[in-house]
Amino acid sequence: MSFRTTTATDYVEDVSPGTGSLPPRTWYASSDTNTLSLNGSWRFRLSPTADAEDDSFAAEGYDAGDWAEVSVPGHWVLQGHGSPIYTNHLYPFPVDPPHVPTGNPTGDHLHTFDLPSDWPSDGGAVLRFDGVESCARVWLNGTDIGEFKGSRLPHEFAVGHLLKPGGNVLAVRVHQWSAGSYLEDQDQWWLPGIFRDVTLLHRPAGGVLDFFVHASYDHVEGLGTLRVDSDVDGRVTVPALDIDVATGESVTVPVRPWTAETPHLYDGVLTTEGERVPLRIGFRTVALEDGLIKVNGTPLLFKGVNRHEWHPERGRALDLATMREDVLLMKRHNINAVRTSHYPPHPAFLDLCDEYGLWVVDECDLETHGFTEQAWRDNPVDDDRWTPALLDRAARMVERDKNHPSVVIWSLGNEAGTGRGLTAMAEWIRGRDGSRLIHYEGDLDCRDTDVYSRMYADHAEVEKIGRGLDGGTHKRRGLPFILCEYGHAMGNGPGGIADYQHLFESYDRIQGGFIWEWIDHGIKDERYGFAYGGDFGEELHDGNFVCDGLLFPDRTPSPGLIEYKKVLEPVRIVGDGADGTVRVTNAYDFADLSALAFEWSYQVDGETVESGVLSVPELAPGASADVKLPDPPADARGGETQWTVRATLAADTAWGPKDHLVAWAQFPLSPRPFTAVAQSDGPVRGERRITLGPAAFDARTGALRSIGGVDVGGLRLDVWRAPTDNDNGAPWQPDLRYGPLWRELGLHRMQHRLESVELGEDALTVRTRVAPAAREVALRTVYRWTSDGTRLRLTVSVAPEGDWTLPLPRLGIRLGLPGSADGARWFGGGPGEAYPDTKSASMVGRWESTIDALQTPYVRPQENGARADVRWVEIGGLRVEGEPEFWFTARRWTTEQLDAAEHLNDLRAGDTVWVNLDHGQQGIGSQSCGPGTLPQYQLRPAPAEFTFLFSEIHG
C-alpha cells in the first residue's frame, strides 16, 4: 500500500489558478485615492526546492539581516542568483503534468514598509501584483493571504484589515516551476521572479471597483456612443463633448474617432461616491464585415510586429521609458500594429498604444508548445481539469485590458494545439466582450475564431489564400487572413518581405501580418557582450534562436527594421524619371497626407546638386495624384543622374520630429557612363615580378601583389560566406538548409588550381580551376588583366563545370589590403547593408563609413555588411569601379574567422582589411523559421563575366 503525503507546497502542482485573490478587474494608472509602490530593494533567499524552508520567514520579527538583496521588479537569475534558461518549445523539465521537478528553485522575498502619514484610516486596501513567474504564495504581517499562478497577469488581494501604520511585513515565496509552467511554454527565457510592479492601493468606501467603457463609432453618421458600465454607481463626465451622464446610461454625440493613424482620445472622469478615476476614451467600432476586419467601416492592413517584452539587463522587467521607446521606434518605422506575443504586456504599454496609435492583438498568457513532442498527448487545453485555469487567464486578460481602444482583437494564446479549453475561453470572451474579434492561429478550421491565421506560410500559399483557392471549411473561406508570424528576423534578414507586402496589398482578404519579432533577447554579459541559449550551461537550449528580432538587444535598429520601414511606407511614390512625372498614392487607411511635406532632389553621380519643395495634394486614403517634377538643372546633366522624392513630417508630432523621413523613392534619369580604358601597356616579365601598368604580379603564379604603392594580397575568386541564420535554416526543412548543404559540398574550403599564366601583347591572363575536394563540380575561372598605364582593368570570366544542384553563397573576388585602411567611400546603395531580397531600403548615393561601422553586429556573427549596387568604392588607397554594379564588403577578419565565431568578442582585428567585390550574392530569405530564398533571388551557378577597374588614389 502506498500513499502520498499532503505537504504545504501542494499548491505548486495544483492545476487550479490559485486561491485568495480578488476577481479580475480593469487596470487604470491613477485615481484620486492613495497608492503606495512597493517596488525597490527586497531581501531575498534562494532555496533549491519548494519545501527546503518552512514559512517562518513570513512571521513578523523574522531576522533576514543576512539575506541577499534583489530589485523588484526583477528576475533573481539576472541578479546573480542562479541562471537563465532558454528553450523555444521544449520544456526544461520532464513532461509529467501537472508535476514539476523536486529541484525547483524557490525565492523567498521579504519587504518591510510603512504607510505614508496621509494614508486614510477608513476603507480597505488592495495589494496588487502585476506579474510574478511562475507561482507565488503571499503573506502579509504573518497572515497567509493566498497563492496564484499566471505569470503575466495581475492578481489582487484584499489586505486592508491586515495593515498597520508601520513595520508591515510582506513575504512572497516564488517558485520557478509549477503546474502553471505547463501553460507558459513561450519561446523565451525562463526567468523566475517578481518582474512587474507590486502596489498597495487604498480602496475607499464607495470607491470604483470594476468598470467597462463602451465607446463605439458610427462612421456613417460621424457619431460616437458612450456608455460606462460600473460595479459602483457614479457619473461620467467628458468636458470636451459636454457629456455628464450616469453610469450605465448611453449618450450619442458627434466625435472624432480613434484609429491607430489618428489616435484621438477624449479625457473623461468616472466619479463614484468615494473615488475619481481619469478616463481616456477612444471611440471606434471593430467589426467583421464582408469577410474583412474593419474599424469604423474601413478594412485594416496590419503592418505589425510580434513583441516580447525585453531588456538586455532587466529581462521582462520593463520601465515606462523603455516601453515608450518601443512605441516610438515602431511609429517611426511605419509599424502600425503589435501582437503581444505571447502574453498580455505590462498594462502601461497599452496606455502608450492608445496614446500614440497602434492596433493591438492582445494575446493570453498561454502556450503548451512542448506537448508537440508527444503528439499533444495530455495537452492541458483538451483536459477539463485545466479549464478553470484557462478561463482564469482569459478573464484576467480581458478584464484588465478591456478599456483600451487600441486592443481590437483578443488572442486565445499561441501554439497550444486544439481542445475544449480553448473553445471555453472563446465562448467566455464572446459573452463578456462582443465588441472585438477573436484570434487563435492553431484553430485551422476557425471553429472558435473570427480570423484565419497562419505562421510562416510561403509566398505561393499566401497568394493562393488571397485568390480564395486555399480550401478549408466553409466558414474559414469567408474569413479574413493574417500572417500572425512571418518574416523571421533572426540574424541577417528577413528576406522577401517586400514580396509579402506586395501580396498583402494585392488581395483584400489578406490583411497583413506581424514580423517575428521585435527585439533580440540577448542578455548583457561581460563574457560575450550578449549571451544567448547555451551560454549559461543549460541542459536543453535552443541557442541563438532567441535572437530573432528587428532590434538588437540594446534597441539599435537592425538592417531588417530599416528594410521593413521602407516596405511599409504609407505613401507610395512611383514614376519614370525620364518623363519627369511621379504618382503619389496615399496608402494610409484613415489619415490624409496633410501631416507630410514633400521634396525633390536631383543627383549627379550620387551628389545632390539641386532640391526643392514638391507640391502634393492632401490626398484622402487610397487616393492618388500625378505630380510633375521640375525640369532638370540645365548645368547639371553630366554623369549618372536621378531624382529622389522624399515625404517627411511637416511638423513635430507626438512620435516624431519635423523632417522625420516617412517615405522616399528614386527615379533614374540618365544611365551611368562606363569608364573607357585604352589598353596601352602590355605585361613585362621580370625575374620575380610581372609588371603591368601600375601593378606588380608574382612571376610564377600571376597573383597580384601591388597597385602603385598599395600592397594587395590574396586576390582570387570567392564563393563562400559565413552562413547566416537563415542560410542555416530550420531543422524541419533539411532540403532547404543551404548553409549545411554548402558546407557538405565543401564551398567553405575551395581549392584553387593554377592552370596557366599567359603574357600576351596587351594582357596578362591567369587561368584557374576552383573546386571543392572530393567533388567533380568546379568553376573554371579566367582573370584577364589589362592597363592604360595608370589604371588596371580586371575581367573575371567564370564557367561552371559538373552538375551544380545548389545555388552559390556569393560570386566575386576577395582581396586583402593593409590594415591601416580605416574607412571607405562609395557611390552606390547605402547607407546600410543590403542583399538581393533585402535591398528595398538601399538608397543610391554617395556614402562613407569607417571599416568597423561597415559591420553589422549580429549577436551570433554571420555574413553581413554588403553594400549593394556599388558603382565605385575608395578604400585603403585604391579606387575600384565595377562593370556592372557590384556588392562590396570590407572587414578586419576573414570570412573563415567570421564563420568560426560564436559571439562578437570572438572576432579580433588583424593586420589586413579583407575586401569582397561581388558580382552576385545569394538572397537571404527567412529559412531560420519561414520560407527560403525565392527563386528570383537565388544565385544559381551559370557562366558569368564581370569587370573591375583599379586605380591608386593620390593625395
GROMACS .gro file of N, CA and C in nm, residues 534-589:
model
  168
  534GLY      N    1   2.234   2.844  -2.415
  534GLY     CA    2   2.352   2.761  -2.403
  534GLY      C    3   2.467   2.828  -2.334
  535ASP      N    4   2.464   2.960  -2.325
  535ASP     CA    5   2.575   3.033  -2.262
  535ASP      C    6   2.572   3.026  -2.110
  536PHE      N    7   2.467   2.966  -2.055
  536PHE     CA    8   2.456   2.954  -1.910
  536PHE      C    9   2.455   2.807  -1.866
  537GLY      N   10   2.505   2.720  -1.954
  537GLY     CA   11   2.517   2.580  -1.918
  537GLY      C   12   2.386   2.504  -1.913
  538GLU      N   13   2.284   2.551  -1.986
  538GLU     CA   14   2.155   2.484  -1.983
  538GLU      C   15   2.167   2.340  -2.034
  539GLU      N   16   2.089   2.252  -1.972
  539GLU     CA   17   2.085   2.113  -2.016
  539GLU      C   18   2.022   2.103  -2.154
  540LEU      N   19   1.912   2.172  -2.175
  540LEU     CA   20   1.846   2.184  -2.304
  540LEU      C   21   1.840   2.332  -2.339
  541HIS      N   22   1.863   2.362  -2.464
  541HIS     CA   23   1.851   2.502  -2.506
  541HIS      C   24   1.838   2.507  -2.657
  542ASP      N   25   1.798   2.624  -2.705
  542ASP     CA   26   1.781   2.644  -2.849
  542ASP      C   27   1.871   2.755  -2.902
  543GLY      N   28   1.990   2.767  -2.842
  543GLY     CA   29   2.094   2.853  -2.897
  543GLY      C   30   2.049   2.996  -2.918
  544ASN      N   31   2.090   3.052  -3.032
  544ASN     CA   32   2.061   3.193  -3.058
  544ASN      C   33   1.926   3.212  -3.126
  545PHE      N   34   1.842   3.108  -3.124
  545PHE     CA   35   1.706   3.123  -3.176
  545PHE      C   36   1.629   3.229  -3.098
  546VAL      N   37   1.679   3.264  -2.982
  546VAL     CA   38   1.616   3.368  -2.900
  546VAL      C   39   1.655   3.508  -2.949
  547CYS      N   40   1.746   3.515  -3.044
  547CYS     CA   41   1.788   3.643  -3.102
  547CYS      C   42   1.733   3.652  -3.244
  548ASP      N   43   1.607   3.688  -3.254
  548ASP     CA   44   1.539   3.687  -3.383
  548ASP      C   45   1.452   3.811  -3.399
  549GLY      N   46   1.512   3.926  -3.364
  549GLY     CA   47   1.435   4.049  -3.364
  549GLY      C   48   1.482   4.153  -3.464
  550LEU      N   49   1.397   4.253  -3.485
  550LEU     CA   50   1.429   4.366  -3.571
  550LEU      C   51   1.515   4.470  -3.500
  551LEU      N   52   1.523   4.458  -3.367
  551LEU     CA   53   1.614   4.540  -3.288
  551LEU      C   54   1.722   4.451  -3.230
  552PHE      N   55   1.844   4.503  -3.219
  552PHE     CA   56   1.946   4.436  -3.142
  552PHE      C   57   1.910   4.450  -2.993
  553PRO      N   58   1.971   4.372  -2.906
  553PRO     CA   59   1.929   4.375  -2.765
  553PRO      C   60   1.934   4.514  -2.701
  554ASP      N   61   2.023   4.599  -2.748
  554ASP     CA   62   2.033   4.734  -2.691
  554ASP      C   63   1.937   4.833  -2.757
  555ARG      N   64   1.845   4.781  -2.839
  555ARG     CA   65   1.742   4.856  -2.908
  555ARG      C   66   1.795   4.939  -3.024
  556THR      N   67   1.911   4.906  -3.075
  556THR     CA   68   1.958   4.964  -3.200
  556THR      C   69   1.884   4.897  -3.315
  557PRO      N   70   1.825   4.975  -3.407
  557PRO     CA   71   1.756   4.912  -3.520
  557PRO      C   72   1.852   4.830  -3.606
  558SER      N   73   1.809   4.712  -3.643
  558SER     CA   74   1.887   4.627  -3.733
  558SER      C   75   1.857   4.667  -3.877
  559PRO      N   76   1.939   4.623  -3.972
  559PRO     CA   77   1.904   4.646  -4.113
  559PRO      C   78   1.766   4.591  -4.148
  560GLY      N   79   1.723   4.485  -4.079
  560GLY     CA   80   1.592   4.430  -4.105
  560GLY      C   81   1.481   4.528  -4.073
  561LEU      N   82   1.497   4.607  -3.967
  561LEU     CA   83   1.395   4.707  -3.933
  561LEU      C   84   1.397   4.821  -4.033
  562ILE      N   85   1.514   4.862  -4.078
  562ILE     CA   86   1.523   4.968  -4.178
  562ILE      C   87   1.455   4.922  -4.308
  563GLU      N   88   1.477   4.795  -4.344
  563GLU     CA   89   1.411   4.740  -4.462
  563GLU      C   90   1.259   4.737  -4.443
  564TYR      N   91   1.215   4.694  -4.326
  564TYR     CA   92   1.072   4.683  -4.300
  564TYR      C   93   1.006   4.821  -4.308
  565LYS      N   94   1.073   4.922  -4.253
  565LYS     CA   95   1.019   5.058  -4.262
  565LYS      C   96   0.995   5.098  -4.407
  566LYS      N   97   1.091   5.069  -4.492
  566LYS     CA   98   1.076   5.104  -4.633
  566LYS      C   99   0.962   5.028  -4.698
  567VAL      N  100   0.953   4.898  -4.667
  567VAL     CA  101   0.850   4.814  -4.726
  567VAL      C  102   0.710   4.861  -4.685
  568LEU      N  103   0.699   4.913  -4.562
  568LEU     CA  104   0.568   4.950  -4.507
  568LEU      C  105   0.526   5.093  -4.539
  569GLU      N  106   0.602   5.165  -4.614
  569GLU     CA  107   0.575   5.308  -4.632
  569GLU      C  108   0.427   5.338  -4.657
  570PRO      N  109   0.372   5.435  -4.584
  570PRO     CA  110   0.231   5.468  -4.602
  570PRO      C  111   0.205   5.562  -4.719
  571VAL      N  112   0.310   5.597  -4.791
  571VAL     CA  113   0.296   5.675  -4.913
  571VAL      C  114   0.372   5.601  -5.021
  572ARG      N  115   0.304   5.572  -5.131
  572ARG     CA  116   0.368   5.505  -5.245
  572ARG      C  117   0.403   5.610  -5.351
  573ILE      N  118   0.529   5.611  -5.391
  573ILE     CA  119   0.577   5.709  -5.488
  573ILE      C  120   0.640   5.630  -5.603
  574VAL      N  121   0.577   5.634  -5.719
  574VAL     CA  122   0.628   5.561  -5.835
  574VAL      C  123   0.632   5.657  -5.953
  575GLY      N  124   0.714   5.621  -6.050
  575GLY     CA  125   0.720   5.707  -6.167
  575GLY      C  126   0.834   5.671  -6.259
  576ASP      N  127   0.852   5.755  -6.356
  576ASP     CA  128   0.955   5.737  -6.458
  576ASP      C  129   1.034   5.866  -6.463
  577GLY      N  130   1.160   5.857  -6.422
  577GLY     CA  131   1.240   5.978  -6.420
  577GLY      C  132   1.253   6.045  -6.555
  578ALA      N  133   1.239   5.967  -6.662
  578ALA     CA  134   1.259   6.024  -6.795
  578ALA      C  135   1.148   6.122  -6.832
  579ASP      N  136   1.022   6.092  -6.790
  579ASP     CA  137   0.916   6.185  -6.827
  579ASP      C  138   0.888   6.288  -6.719
  580GLY      N  139   0.960   6.279  -6.607
  580GLY     CA  140   0.953   6.382  -6.505
  580GLY      C  141   0.822   6.387  -6.428
  581THR      N  142   0.749   6.275  -6.424
  581THR     CA  143   0.623   6.271  -6.352
  581THR      C  144   0.626   6.157  -6.251
  582VAL      N  145   0.574   6.181  -6.131
  582VAL     CA  146   0.563   6.076  -6.031
  582VAL      C  147   0.418   6.066  -5.987
  583ARG      N  148   0.377   5.946  -5.954
  583ARG     CA  149   0.243   5.924  -5.900
  583ARG      C  150   0.258   5.900  -5.750
  584VAL      N  151   0.187   5.981  -5.672
  584VAL     CA  152   0.188   5.971  -5.527
  584VAL      C  153   0.054   5.912  -5.484
  585THR      N  154   0.060   5.803  -5.405
  585THR     CA  155  -0.061   5.736  -5.357
  585THR      C  156  -0.060   5.734  -5.206
  586ASN      N  157  -0.171   5.772  -5.146
  586ASN     CA  158  -0.186   5.767  -5.001
  586ASN      C  159  -0.223   5.624  -4.962
  587ALA      N  160  -0.131   5.555  -4.895
  587ALA     CA  161  -0.153   5.416  -4.853
  587ALA      C  162  -0.196   5.405  -4.707
  588TYR      N  163  -0.227   5.518  -4.643
  588TYR     CA  164  -0.287   5.511  -4.511
  588TYR      C  165  -0.428   5.455  -4.523
  589ASP      N  166  -0.478   5.398  -4.412
  589ASP     CA  167  -0.616   5.351  -4.409
  589ASP      C  168  -0.714   5.463  -4.371
   0.00000   0.00000   0.00000
